[in-house]
């Protein structure tokens, strides 16, 4: 197995819904979607965002777009208008997720 | 029943403060039938409500006026119709201001429609008394708990009232709080004669609205994949939905403009700010994002089809805003060497001084721009950094404490770690925290009002 950062497998966009951050994760190629689906679980995402996401993580599948949608509750320091963070609306949460590493078989071509 | 087969709906603004030249570009660089513009963010209404309380002629998006001045000739001469929620909490005053612009431009005939009834701030007590608790969707608390600090409360109406205004011949439709997606769906209902039970078609219109509602964000703006390959962002073409009566929609942009319309740019926008993709709830329909099919259909043209929808819920969404204390944010820049260590030391010194003075805060938040303000604890510690911006912020109910924070920041320049600059903006002042209160209300409790008026 080899470790690979999600930035090699996916692109993403993020936004806010109150104090929840939504991150859409889109496979760069259709062949990567099953890998994302298997490896990027809500538990793994919750672990990755330790110290940022204080609530549960929900995951939804959009196979038609080869994409997953994550809702990270309690991840924006209170939400868009009351958060003291520079990134109060979680606009850069997309690439924060792309920092995550997953394990894939050595023979998987990227 | 209308007989049109296809219409072109152009997005002109994705939010209040969006690219000011975009509406004129959309009206002038090619043929369109409708120009739709979103001006309202979640707490914009509280700002507008305050403006209206000071002057009964205010309370709408004033930035809309110079835009209307530019696009009215297209309304009158090219039959372009304008739909916008820029009416805010005073769409009637907005209408009068636009009529005034039309008069000055020598325009003789103009019909403007307004949609209101969404503003429930004025009769919130009646609603609470009659059992509408307006519970916060996140916390479950009733609105009564923040009643004394309430600044605005609005219901999100959808596309049908706007379609009614179009039906009555309005060339410009100004709404209060309306869903962003409804602005785009309304012309389809009007021109294609879609019924309230045409759920798949309504959902297709909603999806088109979701793609258009953030302006350039679907045409190459904020596009992450291959962002360097997006051509000519300086002249970005805002999205245009070419809608067909059967519910098929093509997303495109004007010829000769910059930016990019591809399956990937559309995918990124579709995933923006959604929850459960099978349940995108709007006043007209529940749209299923997992049904959408996307296909590239030539250069800068994407076909969106096969969208499925289900009957809507019995509720409207309510967006309220209330005052929740004060905050202040300040920054200082530290230079090499040891830039990060200096900034961290300055943060400690400042916290100690404020604590010694007896000030307490609900929240004291420190970030280092250039190091961790985007990704927080996920940011790898840099070996060496040329410079870093210390960004400190506090929040609390006590205005004096928040003010004292501002007075302690700039003195760090001469009483803290060395090589510090970037204090030109001076002392950060306390700002009011306006908190957002999302809730639901029964559709039977409120009714949209549609009114059309001719230039007199």
PDB file of C-alpha atoms in Angstrom, chain A residues 29-94:
ATOM      1  CA  UNK A  29     -11.372  10.810 -12.888  1.00  0.00           C
ATOM      2  CA  UNK A  30     -14.427   8.513 -12.675  1.00  0.00           C
ATOM      3  CA  UNK A  31     -12.044   5.643 -11.777  1.00  0.00           C
ATOM      4  CA  UNK A  32     -11.122   7.438  -8.552  1.00  0.00           C
ATOM      5  CA  UNK A  33     -14.705   7.697  -7.298  1.00  0.00           C
ATOM      6  CA  UNK A  34     -14.873   4.139  -5.845  1.00  0.00           C
ATOM      7  CA  UNK A  35     -11.573   4.801  -4.030  1.00  0.00           C
ATOM      8  CA  UNK A  36     -12.930   8.013  -2.507  1.00  0.00           C
ATOM      9  CA  UNK A  37     -16.153   6.252  -1.616  1.00  0.00           C
ATOM     10  CA  UNK A  38     -14.289   3.483   0.171  1.00  0.00           C
ATOM     11  CA  UNK A  39     -11.563   5.483   1.911  1.00  0.00           C
ATOM     12  CA  UNK A  40     -12.961   8.927   2.614  1.00  0.00           C
ATOM     13  CA  UNK A  41     -15.536   7.910   5.218  1.00  0.00           C
ATOM     14  CA  UNK A  42     -17.222  10.330   7.591  1.00  0.00           C
ATOM     15  CA  UNK A  43     -15.131   8.828  10.431  1.00  0.00           C
ATOM     16  CA  UNK A  44     -11.891   9.441   8.522  1.00  0.00           C
ATOM     17  CA  UNK A  45     -12.918  13.025   7.745  1.00  0.00           C
ATOM     18  CA  UNK A  46     -13.892  13.656  11.368  1.00  0.00           C
ATOM     19  CA  UNK A  47     -10.451  12.366  12.442  1.00  0.00           C
ATOM     20  CA  UNK A  48      -8.694  14.512   9.825  1.00  0.00           C
ATOM     21  CA  UNK A  49     -10.431  17.645  11.097  1.00  0.00           C
ATOM     22  CA  UNK A  50      -9.525  17.086  14.755  1.00  0.00           C
ATOM     23  CA  UNK A  51      -9.304  20.478  16.456  1.00  0.00           C
ATOM     24  CA  UNK A  52     -11.463  22.107  13.758  1.00  0.00           C
ATOM     25  CA  UNK A  53     -14.714  20.148  13.570  1.00  0.00           C
ATOM     26  CA  UNK A  54     -16.412  19.889  16.972  1.00  0.00           C
ATOM     27  CA  UNK A  55     -19.572  18.084  15.876  1.00  0.00           C
ATOM     28  CA  UNK A  56     -20.496  15.051  13.797  1.00  0.00           C
ATOM     29  CA  UNK A  57     -19.613  14.622  10.114  1.00  0.00           C
ATOM     30  CA  UNK A  58     -22.294  13.528   7.651  1.00  0.00           C
ATOM     31  CA  UNK A  59     -21.478  12.110   4.226  1.00  0.00           C
ATOM     32  CA  UNK A  60     -23.692  11.930   1.129  1.00  0.00           C
ATOM     33  CA  UNK A  61     -22.965  10.189  -2.162  1.00  0.00           C
ATOM     34  CA  UNK A  62     -23.556  11.669  -5.614  1.00  0.00           C
ATOM     35  CA  UNK A  63     -22.465   8.879  -7.977  1.00  0.00           C
ATOM     36  CA  UNK A  64     -23.900  10.844 -10.925  1.00  0.00           C
ATOM     37  CA  UNK A  65     -21.252  13.531 -10.356  1.00  0.00           C
ATOM     38  CA  UNK A  66     -18.559  11.124  -9.044  1.00  0.00           C
ATOM     39  CA  UNK A  67     -18.687  13.201  -5.900  1.00  0.00           C
ATOM     40  CA  UNK A  68     -19.206  13.045  -2.153  1.00  0.00           C
ATOM     41  CA  UNK A  69     -20.707  15.801  -0.023  1.00  0.00           C
ATOM     42  CA  UNK A  70     -19.580  16.234   3.573  1.00  0.00           C
ATOM     43  CA  UNK A  71     -21.314  18.276   6.254  1.00  0.00           C
ATOM     44  CA  UNK A  72     -18.980  19.117   9.135  1.00  0.00           C
ATOM     45  CA  UNK A  73     -21.073  20.328  12.058  1.00  0.00           C
ATOM     46  CA  UNK A  74     -19.605  22.825  14.499  1.00  0.00           C
ATOM     47  CA  UNK A  75     -16.636  23.500  12.247  1.00  0.00           C
ATOM     48  CA  UNK A  76     -16.732  27.262  11.656  1.00  0.00           C
ATOM     49  CA  UNK A  77     -16.303  28.796  15.091  1.00  0.00           C
ATOM     50  CA  UNK A  78     -19.994  29.672  15.376  1.00  0.00           C
ATOM     51  CA  UNK A  79     -20.918  30.345  11.765  1.00  0.00           C
ATOM     52  CA  UNK A  80     -20.540  32.944   9.034  1.00  0.00           C
ATOM     53  CA  UNK A  81     -21.660  36.113  10.751  1.00  0.00           C
ATOM     54  CA  UNK A  82     -20.468  35.452  14.306  1.00  0.00           C
ATOM     55  CA  UNK A  83     -17.253  33.524  13.715  1.00  0.00           C
ATOM     56  CA  UNK A  84     -14.029  35.318  14.599  1.00  0.00           C
ATOM     57  CA  UNK A  85     -12.047  33.309  12.082  1.00  0.00           C
ATOM     58  CA  UNK A  86     -10.374  34.791   9.026  1.00  0.00           C
ATOM     59  CA  UNK A  87     -12.127  32.040   7.060  1.00  0.00           C
ATOM     60  CA  UNK A  88     -15.483  32.435   8.794  1.00  0.00           C
ATOM     61  CA  UNK A  89     -17.384  30.877   5.902  1.00  0.00           C
ATOM     62  CA  UNK A  90     -15.094  27.911   5.424  1.00  0.00           C
ATOM     63  CA  UNK A  91     -14.112  28.856   1.875  1.00  0.00           C
ATOM     64  CA  UNK A  92     -10.744  27.109   2.270  1.00  0.00           C
ATOM     65  CA  UNK A  93     -12.088  23.986   3.990  1.00  0.00           C
ATOM     66  CA  UNK A  94     -12.096  22.406   0.515  1.00  0.00           C
TER      67      UNK A  94
END
